[in-house]
Short mmCIF file of C-alpha atoms and ligand atoms in Angstrom, two decimals:
data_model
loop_
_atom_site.label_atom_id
_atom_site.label_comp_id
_atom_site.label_asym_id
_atom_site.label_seq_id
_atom_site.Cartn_x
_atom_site.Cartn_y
_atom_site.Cartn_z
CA UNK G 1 103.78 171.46 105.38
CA UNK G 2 107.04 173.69 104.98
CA UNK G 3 110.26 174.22 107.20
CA UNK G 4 109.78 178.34 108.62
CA UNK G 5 113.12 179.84 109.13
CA UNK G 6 113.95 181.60 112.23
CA UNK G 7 117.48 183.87 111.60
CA UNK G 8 119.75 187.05 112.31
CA UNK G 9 119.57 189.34 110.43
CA UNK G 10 122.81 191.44 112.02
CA UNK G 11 126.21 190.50 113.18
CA UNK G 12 124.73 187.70 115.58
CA UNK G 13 123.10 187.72 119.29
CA UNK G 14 119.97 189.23 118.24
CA UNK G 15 117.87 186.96 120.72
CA UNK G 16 117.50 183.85 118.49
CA UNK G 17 117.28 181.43 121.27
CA UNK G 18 114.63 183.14 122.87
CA UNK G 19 112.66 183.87 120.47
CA UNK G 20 113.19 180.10 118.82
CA UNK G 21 111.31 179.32 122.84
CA UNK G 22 108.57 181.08 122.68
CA UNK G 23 107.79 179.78 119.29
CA UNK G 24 108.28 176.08 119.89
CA UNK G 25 104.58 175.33 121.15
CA UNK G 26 103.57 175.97 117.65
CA UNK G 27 106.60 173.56 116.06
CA UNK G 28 106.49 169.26 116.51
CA UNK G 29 110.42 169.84 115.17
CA UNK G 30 113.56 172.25 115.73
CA UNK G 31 115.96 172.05 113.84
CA UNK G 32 119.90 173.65 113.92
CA UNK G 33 121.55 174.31 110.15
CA UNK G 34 124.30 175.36 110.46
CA UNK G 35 127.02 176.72 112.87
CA UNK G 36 128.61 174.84 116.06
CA UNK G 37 129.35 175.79 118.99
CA UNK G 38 130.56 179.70 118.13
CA UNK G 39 127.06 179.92 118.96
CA UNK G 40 125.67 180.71 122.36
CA UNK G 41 121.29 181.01 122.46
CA UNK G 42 120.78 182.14 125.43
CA UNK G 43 117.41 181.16 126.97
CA UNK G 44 115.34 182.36 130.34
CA UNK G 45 112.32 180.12 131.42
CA UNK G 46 110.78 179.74 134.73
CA UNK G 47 113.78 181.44 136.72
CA UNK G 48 116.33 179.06 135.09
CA UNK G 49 119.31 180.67 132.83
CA UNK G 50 120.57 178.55 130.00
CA UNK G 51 122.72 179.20 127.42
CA UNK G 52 123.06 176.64 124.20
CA UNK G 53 125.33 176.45 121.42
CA UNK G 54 125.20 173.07 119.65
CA UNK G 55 121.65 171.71 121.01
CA UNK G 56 118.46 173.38 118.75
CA UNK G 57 116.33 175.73 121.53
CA UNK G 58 113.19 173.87 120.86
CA UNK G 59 114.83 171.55 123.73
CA UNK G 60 112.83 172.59 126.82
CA UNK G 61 109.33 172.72 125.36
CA UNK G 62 107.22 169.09 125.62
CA UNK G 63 106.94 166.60 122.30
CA UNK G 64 109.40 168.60 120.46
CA UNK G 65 111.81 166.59 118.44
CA UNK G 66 114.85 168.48 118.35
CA UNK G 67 117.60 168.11 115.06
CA UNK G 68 121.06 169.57 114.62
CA UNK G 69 121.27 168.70 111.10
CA UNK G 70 124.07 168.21 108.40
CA UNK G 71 125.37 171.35 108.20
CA UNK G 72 126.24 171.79 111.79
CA UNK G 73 129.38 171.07 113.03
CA UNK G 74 129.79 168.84 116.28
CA UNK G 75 132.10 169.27 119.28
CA UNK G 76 131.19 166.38 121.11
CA UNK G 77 132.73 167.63 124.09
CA UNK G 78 131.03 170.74 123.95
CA UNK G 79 127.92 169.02 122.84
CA UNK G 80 127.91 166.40 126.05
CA UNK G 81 128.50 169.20 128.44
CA UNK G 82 125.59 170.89 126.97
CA UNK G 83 123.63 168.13 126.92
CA UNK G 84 124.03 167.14 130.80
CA UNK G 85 123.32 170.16 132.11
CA UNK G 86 120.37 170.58 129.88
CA UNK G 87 119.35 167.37 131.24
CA UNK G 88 118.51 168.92 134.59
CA UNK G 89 115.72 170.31 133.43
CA UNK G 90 114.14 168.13 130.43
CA UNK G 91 115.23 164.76 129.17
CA UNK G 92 117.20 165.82 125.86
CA UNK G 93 118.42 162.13 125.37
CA UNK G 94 114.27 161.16 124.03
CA UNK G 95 114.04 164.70 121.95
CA UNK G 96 117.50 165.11 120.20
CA UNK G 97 118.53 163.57 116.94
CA UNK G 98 122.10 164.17 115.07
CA UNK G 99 122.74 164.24 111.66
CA UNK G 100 124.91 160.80 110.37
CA UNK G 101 126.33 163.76 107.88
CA UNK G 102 127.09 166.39 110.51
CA UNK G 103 131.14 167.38 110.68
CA UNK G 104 133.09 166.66 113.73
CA UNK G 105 135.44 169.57 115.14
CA UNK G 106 138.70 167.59 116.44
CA UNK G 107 141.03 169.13 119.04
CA UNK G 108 143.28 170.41 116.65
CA UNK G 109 140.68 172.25 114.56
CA UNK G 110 140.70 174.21 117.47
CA UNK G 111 144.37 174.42 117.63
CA UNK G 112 144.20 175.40 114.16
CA UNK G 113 142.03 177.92 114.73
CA UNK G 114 144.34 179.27 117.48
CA UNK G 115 147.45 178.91 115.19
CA UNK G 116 145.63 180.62 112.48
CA UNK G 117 144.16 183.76 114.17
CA UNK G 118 147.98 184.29 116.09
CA UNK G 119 148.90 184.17 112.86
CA UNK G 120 147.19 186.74 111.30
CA UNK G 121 148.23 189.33 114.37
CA UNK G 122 146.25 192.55 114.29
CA UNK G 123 144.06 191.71 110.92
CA UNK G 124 142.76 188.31 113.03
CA UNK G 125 139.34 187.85 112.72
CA UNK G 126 138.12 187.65 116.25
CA UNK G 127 137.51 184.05 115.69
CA UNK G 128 135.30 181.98 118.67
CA UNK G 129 138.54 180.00 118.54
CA UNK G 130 135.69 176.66 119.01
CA UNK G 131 137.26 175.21 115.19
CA UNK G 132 135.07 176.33 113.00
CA UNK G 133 137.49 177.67 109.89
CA UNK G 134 139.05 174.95 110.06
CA UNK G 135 136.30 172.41 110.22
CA UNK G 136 134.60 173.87 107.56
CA UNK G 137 137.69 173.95 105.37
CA UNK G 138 138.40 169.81 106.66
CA UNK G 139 134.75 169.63 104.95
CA UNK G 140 134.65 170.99 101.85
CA UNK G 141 138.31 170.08 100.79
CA UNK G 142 136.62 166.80 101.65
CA UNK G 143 139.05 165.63 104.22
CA UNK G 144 136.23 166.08 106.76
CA UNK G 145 135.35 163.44 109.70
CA UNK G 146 131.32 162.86 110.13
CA UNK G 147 129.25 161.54 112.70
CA UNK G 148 128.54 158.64 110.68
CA UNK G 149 132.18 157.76 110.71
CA UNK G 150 132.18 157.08 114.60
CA UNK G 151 130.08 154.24 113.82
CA UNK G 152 132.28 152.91 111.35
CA UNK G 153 135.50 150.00 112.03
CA UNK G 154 138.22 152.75 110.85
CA UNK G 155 137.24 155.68 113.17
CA UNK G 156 139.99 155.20 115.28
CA UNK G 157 142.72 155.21 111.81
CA UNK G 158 140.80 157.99 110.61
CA UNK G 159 140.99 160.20 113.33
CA UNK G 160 144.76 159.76 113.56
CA UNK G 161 145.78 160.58 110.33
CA UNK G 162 143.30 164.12 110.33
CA UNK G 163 145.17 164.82 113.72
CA UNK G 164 148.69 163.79 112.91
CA UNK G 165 148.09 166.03 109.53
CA UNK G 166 146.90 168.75 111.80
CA UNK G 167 149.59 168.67 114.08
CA UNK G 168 152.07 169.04 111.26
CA UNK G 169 150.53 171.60 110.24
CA UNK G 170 150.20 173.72 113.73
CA UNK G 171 153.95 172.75 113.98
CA UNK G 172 155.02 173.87 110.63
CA UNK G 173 153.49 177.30 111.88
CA UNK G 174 155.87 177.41 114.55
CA UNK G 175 153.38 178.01 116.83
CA UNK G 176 153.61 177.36 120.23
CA UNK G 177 150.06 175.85 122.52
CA UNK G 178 151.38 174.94 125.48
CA UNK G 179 149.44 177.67 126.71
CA UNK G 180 146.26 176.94 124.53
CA UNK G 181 143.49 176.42 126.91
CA UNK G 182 140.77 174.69 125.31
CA UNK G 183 137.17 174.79 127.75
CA UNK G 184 140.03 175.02 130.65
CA UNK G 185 141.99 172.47 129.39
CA UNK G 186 145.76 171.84 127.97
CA UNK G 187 145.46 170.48 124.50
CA UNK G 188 146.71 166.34 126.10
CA UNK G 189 143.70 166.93 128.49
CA UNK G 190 141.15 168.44 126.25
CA UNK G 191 142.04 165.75 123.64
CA UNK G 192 141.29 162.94 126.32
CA UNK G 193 138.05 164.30 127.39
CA UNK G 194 136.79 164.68 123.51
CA UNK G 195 137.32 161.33 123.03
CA UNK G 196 135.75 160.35 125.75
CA UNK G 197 132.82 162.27 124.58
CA UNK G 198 133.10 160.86 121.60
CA UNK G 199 131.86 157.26 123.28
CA UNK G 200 129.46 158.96 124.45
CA UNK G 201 127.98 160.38 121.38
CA UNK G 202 127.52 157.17 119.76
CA UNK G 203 125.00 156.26 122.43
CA UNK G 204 122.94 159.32 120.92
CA UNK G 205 120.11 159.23 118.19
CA UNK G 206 122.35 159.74 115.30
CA UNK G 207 120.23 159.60 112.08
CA UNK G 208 119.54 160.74 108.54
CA UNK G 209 118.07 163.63 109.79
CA UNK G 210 116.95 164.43 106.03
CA UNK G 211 114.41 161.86 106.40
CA UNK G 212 113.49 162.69 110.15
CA UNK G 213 112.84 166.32 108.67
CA UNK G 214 111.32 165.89 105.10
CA UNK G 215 108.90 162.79 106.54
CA UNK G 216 107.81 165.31 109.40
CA UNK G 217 106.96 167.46 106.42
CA UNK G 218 104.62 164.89 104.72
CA UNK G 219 102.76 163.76 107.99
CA UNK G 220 101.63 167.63 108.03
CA UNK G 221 104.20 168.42 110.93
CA UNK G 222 105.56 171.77 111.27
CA UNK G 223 109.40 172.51 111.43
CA UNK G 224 111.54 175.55 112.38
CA UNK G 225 114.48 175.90 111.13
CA UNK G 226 117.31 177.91 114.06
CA UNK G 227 119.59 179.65 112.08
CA UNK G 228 123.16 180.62 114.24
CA UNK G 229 125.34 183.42 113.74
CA UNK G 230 123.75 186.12 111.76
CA UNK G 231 122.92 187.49 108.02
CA UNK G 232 126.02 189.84 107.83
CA UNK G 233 128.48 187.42 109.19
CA UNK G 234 127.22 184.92 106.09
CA UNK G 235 130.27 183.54 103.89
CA UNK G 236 129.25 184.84 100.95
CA UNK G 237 127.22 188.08 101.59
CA UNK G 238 128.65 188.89 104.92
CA UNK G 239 131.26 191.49 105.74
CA UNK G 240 133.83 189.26 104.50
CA UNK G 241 136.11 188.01 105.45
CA UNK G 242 135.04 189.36 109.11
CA UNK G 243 132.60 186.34 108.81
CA UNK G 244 131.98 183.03 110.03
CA UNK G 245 132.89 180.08 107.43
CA UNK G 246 128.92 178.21 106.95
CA UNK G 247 125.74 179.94 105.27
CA UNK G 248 123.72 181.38 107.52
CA UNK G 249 120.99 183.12 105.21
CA UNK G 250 118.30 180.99 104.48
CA UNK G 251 119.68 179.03 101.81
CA UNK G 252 121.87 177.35 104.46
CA UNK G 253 118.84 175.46 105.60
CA UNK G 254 117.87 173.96 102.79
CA UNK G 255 121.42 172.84 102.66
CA UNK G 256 122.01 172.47 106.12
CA UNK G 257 118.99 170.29 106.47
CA UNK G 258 118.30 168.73 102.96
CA UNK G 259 115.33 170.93 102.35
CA UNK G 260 114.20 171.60 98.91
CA UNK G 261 113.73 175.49 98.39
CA UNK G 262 110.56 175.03 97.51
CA UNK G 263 109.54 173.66 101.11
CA UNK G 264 110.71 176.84 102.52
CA UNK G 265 107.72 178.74 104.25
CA UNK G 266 107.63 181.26 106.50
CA UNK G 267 111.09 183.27 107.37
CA UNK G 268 111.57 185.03 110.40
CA UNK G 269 113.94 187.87 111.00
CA UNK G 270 115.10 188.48 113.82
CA UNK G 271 117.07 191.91 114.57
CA UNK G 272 117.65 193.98 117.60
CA UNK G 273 116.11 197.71 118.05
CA UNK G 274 119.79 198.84 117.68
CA UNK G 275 122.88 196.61 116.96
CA UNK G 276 125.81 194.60 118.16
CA UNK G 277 128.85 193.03 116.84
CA UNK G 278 131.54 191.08 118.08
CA UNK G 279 135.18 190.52 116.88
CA UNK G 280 136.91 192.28 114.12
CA UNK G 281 135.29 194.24 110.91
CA UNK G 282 133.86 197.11 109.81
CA UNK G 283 130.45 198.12 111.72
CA UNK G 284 129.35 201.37 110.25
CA UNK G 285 126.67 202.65 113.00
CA UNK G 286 129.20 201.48 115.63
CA UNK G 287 129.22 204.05 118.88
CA UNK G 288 132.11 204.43 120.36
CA UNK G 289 130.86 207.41 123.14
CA UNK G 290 128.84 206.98 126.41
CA UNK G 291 125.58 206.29 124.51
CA UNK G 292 127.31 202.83 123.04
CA UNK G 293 128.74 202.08 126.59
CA UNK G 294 125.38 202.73 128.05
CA UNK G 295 123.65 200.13 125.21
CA UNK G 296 126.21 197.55 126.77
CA UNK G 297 125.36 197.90 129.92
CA UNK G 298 121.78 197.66 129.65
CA UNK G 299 121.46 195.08 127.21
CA UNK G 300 124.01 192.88 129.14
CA UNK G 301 126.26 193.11 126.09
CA UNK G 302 128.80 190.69 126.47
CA UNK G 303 129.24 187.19 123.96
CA UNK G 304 127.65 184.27 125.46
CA UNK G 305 129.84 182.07 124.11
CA UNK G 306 132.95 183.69 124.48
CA UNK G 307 131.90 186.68 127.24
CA UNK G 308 133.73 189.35 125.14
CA UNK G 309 132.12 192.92 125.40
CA UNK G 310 129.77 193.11 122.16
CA UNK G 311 130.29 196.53 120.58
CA UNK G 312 127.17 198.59 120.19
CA UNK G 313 125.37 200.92 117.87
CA UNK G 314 122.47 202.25 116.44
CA UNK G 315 119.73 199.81 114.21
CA UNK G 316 121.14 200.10 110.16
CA UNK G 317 118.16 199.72 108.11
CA UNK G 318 120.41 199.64 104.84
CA UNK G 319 121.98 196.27 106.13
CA UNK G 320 118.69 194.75 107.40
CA UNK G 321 116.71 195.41 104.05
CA UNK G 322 119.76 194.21 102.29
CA UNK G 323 119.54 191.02 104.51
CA UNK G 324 115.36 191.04 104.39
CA UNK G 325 116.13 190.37 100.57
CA UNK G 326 118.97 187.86 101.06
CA UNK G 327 116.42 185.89 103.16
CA UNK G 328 113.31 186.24 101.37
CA UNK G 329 111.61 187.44 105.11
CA UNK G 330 108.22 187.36 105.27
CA UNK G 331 108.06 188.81 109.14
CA UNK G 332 109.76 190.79 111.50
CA UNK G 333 110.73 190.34 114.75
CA UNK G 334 112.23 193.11 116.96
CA UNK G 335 114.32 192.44 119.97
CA UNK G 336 115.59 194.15 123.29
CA UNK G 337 113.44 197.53 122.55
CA UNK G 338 113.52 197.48 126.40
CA UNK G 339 117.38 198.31 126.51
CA UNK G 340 116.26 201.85 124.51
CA UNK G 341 114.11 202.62 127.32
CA UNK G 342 114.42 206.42 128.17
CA UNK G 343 116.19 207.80 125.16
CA UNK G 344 114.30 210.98 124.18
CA UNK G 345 115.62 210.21 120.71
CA UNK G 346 116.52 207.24 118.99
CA UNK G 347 118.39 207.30 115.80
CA UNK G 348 118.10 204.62 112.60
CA UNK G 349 120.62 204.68 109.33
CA UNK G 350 118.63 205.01 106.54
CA UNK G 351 121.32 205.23 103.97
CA UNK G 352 125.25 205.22 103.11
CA UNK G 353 127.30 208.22 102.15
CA UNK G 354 130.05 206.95 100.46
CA UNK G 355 132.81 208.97 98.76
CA UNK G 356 129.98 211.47 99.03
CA UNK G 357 127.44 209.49 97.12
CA UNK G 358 123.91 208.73 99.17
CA UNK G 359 123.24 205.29 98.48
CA UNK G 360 121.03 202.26 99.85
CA UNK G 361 122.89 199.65 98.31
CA UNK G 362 125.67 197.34 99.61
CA UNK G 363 128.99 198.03 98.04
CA UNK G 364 131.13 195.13 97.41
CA UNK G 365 134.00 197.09 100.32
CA UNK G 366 132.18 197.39 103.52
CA UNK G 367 134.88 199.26 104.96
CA UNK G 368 135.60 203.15 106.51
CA UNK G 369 134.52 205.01 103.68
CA UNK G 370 131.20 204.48 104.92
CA UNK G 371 129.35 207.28 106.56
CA UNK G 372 125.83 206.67 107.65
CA UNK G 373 122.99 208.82 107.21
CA UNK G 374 121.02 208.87 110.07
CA UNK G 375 117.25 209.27 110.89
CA UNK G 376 116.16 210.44 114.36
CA UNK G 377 112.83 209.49 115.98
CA UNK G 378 111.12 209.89 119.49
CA UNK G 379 112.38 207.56 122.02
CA UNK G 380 110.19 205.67 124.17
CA UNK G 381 110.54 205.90 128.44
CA UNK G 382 108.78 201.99 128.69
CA UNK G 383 107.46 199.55 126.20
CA UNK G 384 104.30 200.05 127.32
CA UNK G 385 102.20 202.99 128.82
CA UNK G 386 98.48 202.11 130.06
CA UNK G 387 98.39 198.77 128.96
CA UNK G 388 98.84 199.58 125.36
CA UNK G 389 102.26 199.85 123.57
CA UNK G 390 104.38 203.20 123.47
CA UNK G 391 103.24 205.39 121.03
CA UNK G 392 106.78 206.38 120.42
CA UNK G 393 107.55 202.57 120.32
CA UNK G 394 105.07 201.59 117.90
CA UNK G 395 106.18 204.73 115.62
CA UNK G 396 109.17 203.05 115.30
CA UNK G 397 108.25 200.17 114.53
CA UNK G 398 106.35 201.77 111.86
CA UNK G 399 108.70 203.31 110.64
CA UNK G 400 110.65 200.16 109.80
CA UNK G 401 107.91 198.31 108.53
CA UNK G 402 107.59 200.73 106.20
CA UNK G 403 111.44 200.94 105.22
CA UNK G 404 111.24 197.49 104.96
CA UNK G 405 108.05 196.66 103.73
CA UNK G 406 107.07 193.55 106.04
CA UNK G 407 105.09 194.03 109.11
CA UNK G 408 106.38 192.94 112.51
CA UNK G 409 105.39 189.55 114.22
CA UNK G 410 106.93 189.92 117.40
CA UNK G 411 108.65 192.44 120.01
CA UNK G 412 110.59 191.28 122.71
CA UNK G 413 111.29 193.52 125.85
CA UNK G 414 113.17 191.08 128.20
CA UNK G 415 114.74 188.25 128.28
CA UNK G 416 112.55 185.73 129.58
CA UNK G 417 110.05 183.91 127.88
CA UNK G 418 106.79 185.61 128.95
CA UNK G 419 108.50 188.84 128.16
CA UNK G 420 106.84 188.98 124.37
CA UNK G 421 104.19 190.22 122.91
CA UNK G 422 102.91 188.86 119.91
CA UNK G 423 101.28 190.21 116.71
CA UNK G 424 98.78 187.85 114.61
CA UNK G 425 99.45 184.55 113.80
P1 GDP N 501 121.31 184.59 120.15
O1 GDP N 501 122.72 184.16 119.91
O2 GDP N 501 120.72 185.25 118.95
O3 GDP N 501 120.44 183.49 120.68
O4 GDP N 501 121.39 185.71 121.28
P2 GDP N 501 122.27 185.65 122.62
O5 GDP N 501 121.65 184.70 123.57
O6 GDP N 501 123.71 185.47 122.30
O7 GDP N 501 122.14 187.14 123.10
C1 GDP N 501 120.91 187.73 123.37
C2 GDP N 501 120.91 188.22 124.83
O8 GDP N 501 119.83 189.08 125.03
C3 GDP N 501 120.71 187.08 125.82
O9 GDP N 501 121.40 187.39 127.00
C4 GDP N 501 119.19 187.09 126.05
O10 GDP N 501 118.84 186.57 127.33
C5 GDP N 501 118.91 188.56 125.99
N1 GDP N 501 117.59 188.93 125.49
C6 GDP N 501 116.82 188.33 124.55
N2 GDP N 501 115.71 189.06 124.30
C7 GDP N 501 115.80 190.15 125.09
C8 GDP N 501 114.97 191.30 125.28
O11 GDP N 501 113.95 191.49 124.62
N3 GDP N 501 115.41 192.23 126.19
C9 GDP N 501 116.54 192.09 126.90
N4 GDP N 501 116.90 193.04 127.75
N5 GDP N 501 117.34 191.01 126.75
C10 GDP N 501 116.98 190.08 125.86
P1 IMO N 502 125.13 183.35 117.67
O1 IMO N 502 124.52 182.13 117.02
C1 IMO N 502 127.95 186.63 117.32
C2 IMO N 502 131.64 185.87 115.10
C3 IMO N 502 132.95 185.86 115.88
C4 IMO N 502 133.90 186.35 114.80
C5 IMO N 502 133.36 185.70 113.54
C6 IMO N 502 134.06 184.39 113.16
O2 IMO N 502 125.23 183.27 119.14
O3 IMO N 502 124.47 184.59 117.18
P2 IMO N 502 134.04 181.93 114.13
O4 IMO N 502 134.26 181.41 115.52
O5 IMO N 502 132.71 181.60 113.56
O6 IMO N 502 135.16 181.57 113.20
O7 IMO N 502 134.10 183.54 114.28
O8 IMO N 502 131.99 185.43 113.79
N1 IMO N 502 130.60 184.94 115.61
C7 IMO N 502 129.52 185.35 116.27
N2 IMO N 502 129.14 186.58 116.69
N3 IMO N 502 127.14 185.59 117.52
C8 IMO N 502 127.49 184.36 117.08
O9 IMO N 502 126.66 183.31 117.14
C9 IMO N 502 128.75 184.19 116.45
N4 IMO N 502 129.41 183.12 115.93
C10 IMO N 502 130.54 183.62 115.41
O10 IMO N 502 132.89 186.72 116.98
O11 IMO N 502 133.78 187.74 114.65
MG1 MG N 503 124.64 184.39 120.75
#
């Protein structure tokens, strides 16, 4: 068996949680890569609302063994919170299993992340503000604190001396939390209340999830792979440095999970019929008129994690075949066509006019210069009209399919669960 990849393939909140849930029934394992808890999956089932950033989204389905592997990075706070009131509904305790090699984000990551971002004034990067810079940079200047280290006699030492470091740090800034809230909390409080969740984390199933996921593999299990974030907020191919600090193309799992390339299968990509981004950088089909305020408002555009207003703007085909290749995707899926309901025309970039060159290829400076060259095509009043899809609809879908040569495996027009319809197998 292989690992299939579900992922963004935008800026982020393309629908990954949900459509991670409706897939699940067909996966014995789901498994997080990478990413902590500047994600927010939001997921609707049987009239309940619930909205996950650290725990995978395979969570509410039966026999699922859920993983948040090495490359994620662990707020055990966050994570605990998460966990009881996921608990209402399933019994995560049995299904979840943490990586031994996961990174832990300490209070003052996230006061580094606040000291960092005032510091950068208007060029900030509209950081989460949940640690992750800083974690990530703990990690690979190998200073990092792991999951595996909570079991160990020296956690307490260890954890000190990162803080105390930190602190210096945040102080030789000059800058000032007392007004930091952290979930609510001064930094004294929040700090009290990780560590308590940090007893409680080493009552979890913390593993070598490696083994958990690469044995599932040989026993002829299957195994999805959740990707967070999204394709253009990547380290490396993203619109950097308006990006998040981990991998979140599909190379990131094999990393993120100890997965040899080779035992990557399917790859899903996930992308919304138009397209959202929050924080700072450069978002070429961005709206700024009525039509991107109305996409708000009917697609409920604002962050789950953070409940900023997500800024809104037509689909850009140049960055999704860009990030179809980055991935190696092998289907499509296509979210929230529901929120285009009633346009009599719906626009697509096809291509970038830059410096007045027409070009489909990804400079090196995403930035202003870029004008996008736009396609229109019939809108669509419903998703469906007498029981079959829209014929509008299903031109467009077409007409990506074509652009970027894979065919589409699932559309989503709502947020619940049973609101999919699904192509093949
Ligand atoms: P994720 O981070 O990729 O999991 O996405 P988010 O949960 O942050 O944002 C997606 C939002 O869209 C959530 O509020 C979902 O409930 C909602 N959603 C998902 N699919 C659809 C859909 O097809 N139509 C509509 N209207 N909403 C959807
Ligand atoms: P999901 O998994 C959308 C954005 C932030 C900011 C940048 C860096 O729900 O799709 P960070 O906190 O990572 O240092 O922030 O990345 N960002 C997201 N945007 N969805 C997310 O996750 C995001 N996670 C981070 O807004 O611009
Ligand atoms: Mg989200």
């Amino acid at each position: 068996m292989k690992v299939d990849v579900l992922l963004g393939l935008q800026w982020g909140d393309e629908g990954k949680g949900k459509a991670v849930d409706v897939l699940t029934p067909h996966y014995d394992v789901v498994a997080r890569f990478q990413g902590g808890p500047n994600a927010g999956h939001t997921l609707e089932f049987e009239g309940h609302k619930m909205v996950l950033h650290t725990i995978p989204s395979g969570i509410f389905r039966e026999n699922t063994k859920n993983v948040i592997g090495n490359g994620v990075i662990i707020d055990p706070y966050v994570m605990c919170q998460e966990i009881k009131e996921a608990s209402q509904y399933t019994d995560v305790r049995s299904k979840l299993f943490v990586s031994l090699k996961a990174n832990l984000i300490l209070p003052t990551h996230r006061l580094l992340d606040h000291a960092n971002e005032a510091a950068m004034g208007s060029k900030k990067i509209g950081s989460t503000l949940k640690g992750i810079g800083p974690t990530y940079t703990d990690k690979t200047a190998r200073n990092g604190i792991r999951v595996g280290d909570l079991l160990l006699p020296d956690f307490d030492k260890k954890y000190r001396a990162l803080r105390d470091a930190h602190l210096r740090r945040v102080e030789s800034m000059g800058f000032d939390f007392s007004d930091v809230r952290m979930e609510g909390m001064s930094f004294a409080d929040y700090e009290q209340a990780w560590l308590a969740a940090v007893e409680q984390l080493r009552g979890y199933q913390l593993v070598s999830t490696e083994y958990l996921v690469n044995n599932a593999l040989a026993d002829g299990h299957a195994v999805l792979a959740e990707g967070a974030q999204g394709t253009l907020l990547d380290v490396d191919f993203g619109t950097y440095p308006y990006v998040t600090s981990s991998n979140t193309i599909t190379a990131g799992a094999c990393s993120g999970l100890g997965v040899a390339p080779g035992n990557i299968g399917r790859v899903f990509g996930l992308f919304k019929a138009y397209c959202t981004r929050v924080g700072t950088g450069v978002f070429p089909t961005e709206l700024f008129d009525g039509t991107g305020e109305y996409m708000r408002k009917q697609g409920q555009e604002f962050g789950a994690t953070t409940k900023r207003p997500r800024r809104c703007g037509w689909m850009d085909l140049t960055l999704l075949k860009y990030a179809c290749m980055l991935n190696g995707v092998t289907d499509l899926i296509m979210m929230k066509v529901d929120v285009l309901n009633g346009f009599d025309k719906v626009k697509v970039c096809t291509d970038y006019q830059i410096d007045g060159q027409v070009t489909r290829e990804i400079p090196f400076r995403i930035d202003e210069r870029i004008q996008p060259v736009y396609t229109e095509l019939e809108g669509w009043k419903q998703p469906f009209e007498s029981g079959r899809l829209a014929p509008a609809l299903e031109n467009y879908l077409h007409f990506v399919e074509e652009y970027l040569g894979r065919k589409t495996y699932i559309v989503s027009y709502g947020p619940d669960r049973e609101e999919t319809l699904v192509f093949g197998k």
